Structure formats: structure tokens, C-alpha cells
Short mmCIF file of C-alpha atoms in Angstrom, two decimals:
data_model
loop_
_atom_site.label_atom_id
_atom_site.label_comp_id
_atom_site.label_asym_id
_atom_site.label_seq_id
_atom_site.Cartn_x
_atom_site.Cartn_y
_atom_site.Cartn_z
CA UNK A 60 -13.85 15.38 -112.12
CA UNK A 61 -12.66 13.87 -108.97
CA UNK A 62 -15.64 11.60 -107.18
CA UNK A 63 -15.57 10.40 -103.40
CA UNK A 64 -17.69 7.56 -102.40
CA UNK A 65 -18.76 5.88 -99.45
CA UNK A 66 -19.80 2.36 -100.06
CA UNK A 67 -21.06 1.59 -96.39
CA UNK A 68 -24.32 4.03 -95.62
CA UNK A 69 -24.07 2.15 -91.91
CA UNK A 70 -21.85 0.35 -89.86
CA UNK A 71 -22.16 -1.48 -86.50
CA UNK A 72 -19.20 -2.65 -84.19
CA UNK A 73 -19.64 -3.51 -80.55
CA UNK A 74 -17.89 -1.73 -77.88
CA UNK A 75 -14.55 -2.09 -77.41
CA UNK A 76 -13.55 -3.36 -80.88
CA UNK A 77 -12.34 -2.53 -83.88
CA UNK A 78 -14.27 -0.87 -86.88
CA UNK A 79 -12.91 -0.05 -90.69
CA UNK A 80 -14.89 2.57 -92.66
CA UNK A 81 -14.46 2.18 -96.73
CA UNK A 82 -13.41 5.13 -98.39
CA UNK A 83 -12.43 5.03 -102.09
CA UNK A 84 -11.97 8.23 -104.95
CA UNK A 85 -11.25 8.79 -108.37
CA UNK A 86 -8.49 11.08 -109.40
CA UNK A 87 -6.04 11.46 -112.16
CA UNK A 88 -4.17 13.85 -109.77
CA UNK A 89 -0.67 12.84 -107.81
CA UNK A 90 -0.94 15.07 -105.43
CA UNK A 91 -4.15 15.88 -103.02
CA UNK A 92 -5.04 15.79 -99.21
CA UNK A 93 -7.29 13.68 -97.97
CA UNK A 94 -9.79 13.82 -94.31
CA UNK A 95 -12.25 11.71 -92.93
CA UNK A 96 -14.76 14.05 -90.60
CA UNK A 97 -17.07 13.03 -88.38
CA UNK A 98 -20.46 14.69 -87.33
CA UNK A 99 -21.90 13.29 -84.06
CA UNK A 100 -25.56 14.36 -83.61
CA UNK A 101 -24.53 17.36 -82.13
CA UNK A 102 -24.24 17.94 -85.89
CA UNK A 103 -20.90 19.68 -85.96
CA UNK A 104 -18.32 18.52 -88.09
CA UNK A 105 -14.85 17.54 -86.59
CA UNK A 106 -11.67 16.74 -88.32
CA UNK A 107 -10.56 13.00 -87.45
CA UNK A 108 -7.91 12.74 -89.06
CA UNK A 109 -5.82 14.20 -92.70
CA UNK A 110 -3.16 12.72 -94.77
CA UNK A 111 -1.31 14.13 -97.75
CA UNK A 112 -1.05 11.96 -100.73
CA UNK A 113 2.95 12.09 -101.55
CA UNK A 114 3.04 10.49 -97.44
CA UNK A 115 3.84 6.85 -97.78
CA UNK A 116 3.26 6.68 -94.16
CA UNK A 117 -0.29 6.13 -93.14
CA UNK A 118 -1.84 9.26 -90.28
CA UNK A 119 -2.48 8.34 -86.84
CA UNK A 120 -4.26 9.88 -84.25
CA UNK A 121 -4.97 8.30 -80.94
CA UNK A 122 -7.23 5.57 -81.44
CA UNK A 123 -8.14 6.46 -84.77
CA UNK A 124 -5.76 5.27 -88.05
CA UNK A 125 -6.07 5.18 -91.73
CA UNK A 126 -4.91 2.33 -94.51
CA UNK A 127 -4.01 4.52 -98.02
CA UNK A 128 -3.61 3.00 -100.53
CA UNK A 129 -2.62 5.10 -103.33
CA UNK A 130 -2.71 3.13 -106.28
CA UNK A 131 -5.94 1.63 -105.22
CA UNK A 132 -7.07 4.57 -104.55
CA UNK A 133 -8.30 3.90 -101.39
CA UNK A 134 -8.54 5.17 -97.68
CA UNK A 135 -9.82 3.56 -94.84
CA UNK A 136 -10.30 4.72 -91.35
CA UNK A 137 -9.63 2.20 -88.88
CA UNK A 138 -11.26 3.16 -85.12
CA UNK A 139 -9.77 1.13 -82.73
CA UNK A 140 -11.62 0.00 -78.83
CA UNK A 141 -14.59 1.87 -80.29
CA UNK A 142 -15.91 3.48 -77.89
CA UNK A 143 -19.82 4.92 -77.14
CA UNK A 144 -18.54 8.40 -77.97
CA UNK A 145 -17.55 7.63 -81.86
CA UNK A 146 -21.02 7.12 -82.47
CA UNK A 147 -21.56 9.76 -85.81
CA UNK A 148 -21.68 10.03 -89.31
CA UNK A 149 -18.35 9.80 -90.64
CA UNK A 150 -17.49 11.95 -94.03
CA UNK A 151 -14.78 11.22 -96.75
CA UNK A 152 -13.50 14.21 -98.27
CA UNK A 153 -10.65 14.70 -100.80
CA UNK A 154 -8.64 18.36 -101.81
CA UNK A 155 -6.45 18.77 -105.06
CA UNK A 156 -3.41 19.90 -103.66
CA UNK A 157 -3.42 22.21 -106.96
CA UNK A 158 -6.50 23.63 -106.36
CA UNK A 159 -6.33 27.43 -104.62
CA UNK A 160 -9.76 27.39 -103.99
CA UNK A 161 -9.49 24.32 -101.25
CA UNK A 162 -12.47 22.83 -102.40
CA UNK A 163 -13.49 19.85 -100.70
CA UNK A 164 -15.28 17.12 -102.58
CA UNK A 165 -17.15 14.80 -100.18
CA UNK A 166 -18.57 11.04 -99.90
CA UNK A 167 -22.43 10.62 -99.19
CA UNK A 168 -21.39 9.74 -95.11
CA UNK A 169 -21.24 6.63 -93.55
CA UNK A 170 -23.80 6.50 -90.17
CA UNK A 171 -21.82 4.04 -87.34
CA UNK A 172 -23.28 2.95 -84.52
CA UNK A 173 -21.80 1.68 -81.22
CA UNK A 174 -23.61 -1.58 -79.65
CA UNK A 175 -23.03 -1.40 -75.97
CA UNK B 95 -16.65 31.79 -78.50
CA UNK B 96 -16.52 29.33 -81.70
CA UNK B 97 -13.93 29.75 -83.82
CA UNK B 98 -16.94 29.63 -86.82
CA UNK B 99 -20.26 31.25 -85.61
CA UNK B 100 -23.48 30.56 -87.15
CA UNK B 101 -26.70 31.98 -86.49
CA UNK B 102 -29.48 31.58 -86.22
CA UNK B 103 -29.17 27.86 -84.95
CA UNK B 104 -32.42 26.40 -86.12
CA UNK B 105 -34.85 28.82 -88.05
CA UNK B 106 -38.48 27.97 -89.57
CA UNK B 107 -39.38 29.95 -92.12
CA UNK B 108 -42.76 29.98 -94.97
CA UNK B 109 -42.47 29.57 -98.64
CA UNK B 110 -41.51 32.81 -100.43
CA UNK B 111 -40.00 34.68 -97.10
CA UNK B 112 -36.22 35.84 -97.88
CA UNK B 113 -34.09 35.10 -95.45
CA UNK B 114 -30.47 35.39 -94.36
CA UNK B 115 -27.82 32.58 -92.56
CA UNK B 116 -25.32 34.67 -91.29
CA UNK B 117 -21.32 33.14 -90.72
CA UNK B 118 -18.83 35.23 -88.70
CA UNK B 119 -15.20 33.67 -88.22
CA UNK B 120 -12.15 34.30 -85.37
CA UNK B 121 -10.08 31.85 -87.62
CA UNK B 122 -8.29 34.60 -89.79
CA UNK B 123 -8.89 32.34 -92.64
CA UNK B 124 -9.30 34.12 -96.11
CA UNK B 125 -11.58 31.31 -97.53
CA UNK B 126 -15.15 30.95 -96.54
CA UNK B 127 -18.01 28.35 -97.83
CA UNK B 128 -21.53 27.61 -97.72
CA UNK B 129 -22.22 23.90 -97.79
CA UNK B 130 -25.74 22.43 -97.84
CA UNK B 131 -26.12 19.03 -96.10
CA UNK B 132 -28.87 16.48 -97.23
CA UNK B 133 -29.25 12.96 -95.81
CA UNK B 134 -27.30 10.41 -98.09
CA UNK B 135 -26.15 13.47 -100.08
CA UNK B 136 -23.30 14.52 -98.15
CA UNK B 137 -22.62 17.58 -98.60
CA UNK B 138 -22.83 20.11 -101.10
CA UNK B 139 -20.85 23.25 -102.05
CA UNK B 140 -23.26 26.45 -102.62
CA UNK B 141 -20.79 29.12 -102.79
CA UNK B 142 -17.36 30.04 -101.89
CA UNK B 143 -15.37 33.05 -101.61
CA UNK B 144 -11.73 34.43 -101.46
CA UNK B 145 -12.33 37.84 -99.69
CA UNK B 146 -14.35 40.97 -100.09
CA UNK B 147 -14.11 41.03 -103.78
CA UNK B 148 -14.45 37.14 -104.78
CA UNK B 149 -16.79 35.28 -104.73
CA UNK B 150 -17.97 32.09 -106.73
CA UNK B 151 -20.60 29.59 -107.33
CA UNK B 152 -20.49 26.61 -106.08
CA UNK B 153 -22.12 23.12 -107.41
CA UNK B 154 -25.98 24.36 -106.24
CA UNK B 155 -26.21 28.17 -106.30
CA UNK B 156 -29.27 28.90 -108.01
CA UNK B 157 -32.04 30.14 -105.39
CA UNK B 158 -29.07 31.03 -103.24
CA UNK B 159 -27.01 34.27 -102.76
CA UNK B 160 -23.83 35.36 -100.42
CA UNK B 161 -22.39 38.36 -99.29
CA UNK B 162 -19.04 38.81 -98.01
CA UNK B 163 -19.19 42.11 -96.09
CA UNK B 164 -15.92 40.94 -94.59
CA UNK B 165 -13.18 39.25 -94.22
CA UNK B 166 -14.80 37.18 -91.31
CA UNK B 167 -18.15 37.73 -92.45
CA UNK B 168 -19.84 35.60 -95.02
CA UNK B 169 -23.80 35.40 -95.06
CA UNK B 170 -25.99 33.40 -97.52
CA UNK B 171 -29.27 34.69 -98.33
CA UNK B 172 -32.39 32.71 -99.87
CA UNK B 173 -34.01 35.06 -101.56
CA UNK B 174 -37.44 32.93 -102.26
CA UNK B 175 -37.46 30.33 -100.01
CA UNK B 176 -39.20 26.78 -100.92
CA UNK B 177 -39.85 23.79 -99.46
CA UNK B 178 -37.05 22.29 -101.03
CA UNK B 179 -34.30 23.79 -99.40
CA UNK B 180 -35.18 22.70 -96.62
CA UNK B 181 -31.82 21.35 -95.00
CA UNK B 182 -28.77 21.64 -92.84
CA UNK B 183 -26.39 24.51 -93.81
CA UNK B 184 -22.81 24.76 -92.74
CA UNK B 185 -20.40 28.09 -93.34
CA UNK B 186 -16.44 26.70 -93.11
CA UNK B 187 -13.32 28.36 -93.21
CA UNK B 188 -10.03 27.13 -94.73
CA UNK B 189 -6.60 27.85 -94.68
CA UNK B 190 -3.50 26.81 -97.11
CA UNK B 191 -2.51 23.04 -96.19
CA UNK B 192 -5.32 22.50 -93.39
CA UNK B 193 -8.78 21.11 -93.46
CA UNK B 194 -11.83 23.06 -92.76
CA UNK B 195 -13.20 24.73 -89.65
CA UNK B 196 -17.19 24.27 -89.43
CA UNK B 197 -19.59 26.34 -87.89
CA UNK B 198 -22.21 24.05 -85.87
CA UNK B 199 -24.47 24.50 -88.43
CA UNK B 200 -28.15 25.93 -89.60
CA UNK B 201 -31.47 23.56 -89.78
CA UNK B 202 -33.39 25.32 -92.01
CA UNK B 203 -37.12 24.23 -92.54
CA UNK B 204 -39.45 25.78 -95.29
CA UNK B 205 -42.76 24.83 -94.57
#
């Protein structure tokens, strides 16, 4: 069974600068999708950012970037200028690409906080 | 309006009530979940469902059951509530090669 896991339960970075969240899995699958969601304390859960497994290329989005590694099975999120906003709980998650049900399996959450 | 509606927002409720989270969705999405969130847990898959006719169990259905009365409709239902299900409940909604759409959530308290 595929596992997610979060080894950071919290994270500080100061304003302005740059933060890396740990994400690693276990799979014996090749191909699978892979999110990082965050959930301020608003409490709703917002898609940050999604890459497919058979992409070399690592997903951008604004400010926010990811390091995959495949064969280490690893996958980062890098938030750049961190700013007060991205304070949340950020979530791992990874999909089978072979699995029609699109079950997510998910990390325990990592809790950042944004010094001023 | 929300793409994923929950209701009721926030709901107290006593040990051995029944009660029901309701989900409705504007997505068009044929897939529908009920997660559980606990602190350091992440989150937790209760049940899931294709349409009308499927539905599934998730990892931590037992005390729990679902209805899908439609295609944007999914509600969850506690049938005998305890103090231990006391949590955050999210309904989501998924579509072939995306991610999920949440609902803002449920904060359930058993007391």
C-alpha cells in the first residue's frame, strides 16, 4: 500500500524568504499524480500545486515550486518571499494514476508559520 | 455559491443523537468523498462513491453511513454519535486527471 509522510509537523521561515516543506512516499507504481494542499485556518483546503509523475519537469505556480524527485521518491514544495498569507497547514497527497476511484492518500500535514 | 457546499458549518451534538452532514456539489463531478480530519492524522477517507448506485467504504466507515440521493448530493450520517468522532469533516469532489474540490468543511463536536 502506498504511504505519504510528512516528516516536518512545523515549520518557521521569516517573511520574505524562502521555505522547503519535506514530502516523501512509498510506491511501487510508475505512474501517479501528486498535490501538496494547503488549509489556512479558514480550514478550507486549496490546491497549491499538482504534478504528474511521467513529468520530468518540476510544476510551478507563482511563488510556489516543487523539487521531484522520482527515484527518491520525493517531493518538496518550495514557497518562495513567503509571505503572511501562506501561513496554513500544508498536506501531501499522492493518486495512482491507475486507480478509477481517485483516491487520495495523504501525509499527517505540516503546520508553517510566518514570523513577521 | 461554492462550488462544494457543506452544511451545517459547525454543529454540537450529544452522545447517541443521529445526525446527518449534508454535501451538495455545482462541480458536475461524478466522484464524491467523505474525509474525516484529525490533528496530526491528516486526513482520513470514510466513504466514497461513483454515482447513485456506488458507493464504498472507505479506510474508517464503521459508525458512519452515506447516501447518495444524487448525483450532486452526497450526505454522511452518524447514526450513534460518540465522543469520539468528534472532528472536522470534509465532502470533495473529483474529476478524471484533476485534484479534489473541498467543501469548507464540518466541526463536529460530540459532547
Amino acid at each position: 500500500a502506498q504511504t505519504v509522510t510528512q516528516s516536518q509537523p512545523e515549520m518557521s521561515v521569516q517573511e520574505a524568504e524562502t521555505v522547503t516543506l519535506s514530502c516523501t512516499y512509498d510506491t511501487s507504481e510508475s505512474d501517479y499524480y501528486l498535490f501538496w494542499y494547503k488549509q489556512p485556518p479558514s480550514r478550507q483546503m486549496i490546491l497549491v500545486i499538482r504534478q504528474e509523475a511521467y513529468k520530468q519537469q518540476n510544476a510551478t505556480e507563482n511563488r510556489f515550486s516543487v523539487n521531484f524527485q522520482k527515484a527518491a521518491k520525493s517531493f518538496s514544495l518550495k514557497i518562495s518571499d513567503s509571505q503572511l498569507g501562506d501561513a496554513a497547514m500544508y498536506f501531501c497527497a499522492y493518486r495512482s494514476a491507475w486507480d478509477s476511484n481517485y483516491q487520495l492518500i495523504w501525509g499527517a500535514g505540516t503546520k508553517l508559520i510566518i514570523k513577521p | 455559491d461554492a462550488d462544494v457546499t457543506q452544511t451545517p458549518r459547525n454543529r454540537i451534538t450529544k452522545t447517541g443523537k443521529r445526525i446527518m452532514l449534508e454535501c451538495s456539489q455545482t462541480k458536475g463531478h461524478d466522484r464524491m468523498y467523505w474525509y474525516r480530519q484529525d490533528p496530526g492524522l491528516g486526513l482520513r477517507l470514510i466513504y466514497y462513491s461513483f454515482d447513485v448506485k456506488d458507493i464504498n467504504k472507505g479506510e474508517i466507515s464503521d459508525g458512519y453511513s452515506v447516501s447518495r440521493q444524487a448525483q450532486a448530493k452526497f450526505s454522511l450520517s452518524l447514526e450513534s454519535a460518540i465522543p469520539n468522532q468528534t472532528a472536522l469533516y470534509f465532502c470533495a469532489t473529483s474529476a478524471q486527471g484533476r485534484g479534489y474540490t473541498f467543501g469548507s468543511g464540518t466541526r463536529l463536536t460530540v459532547v
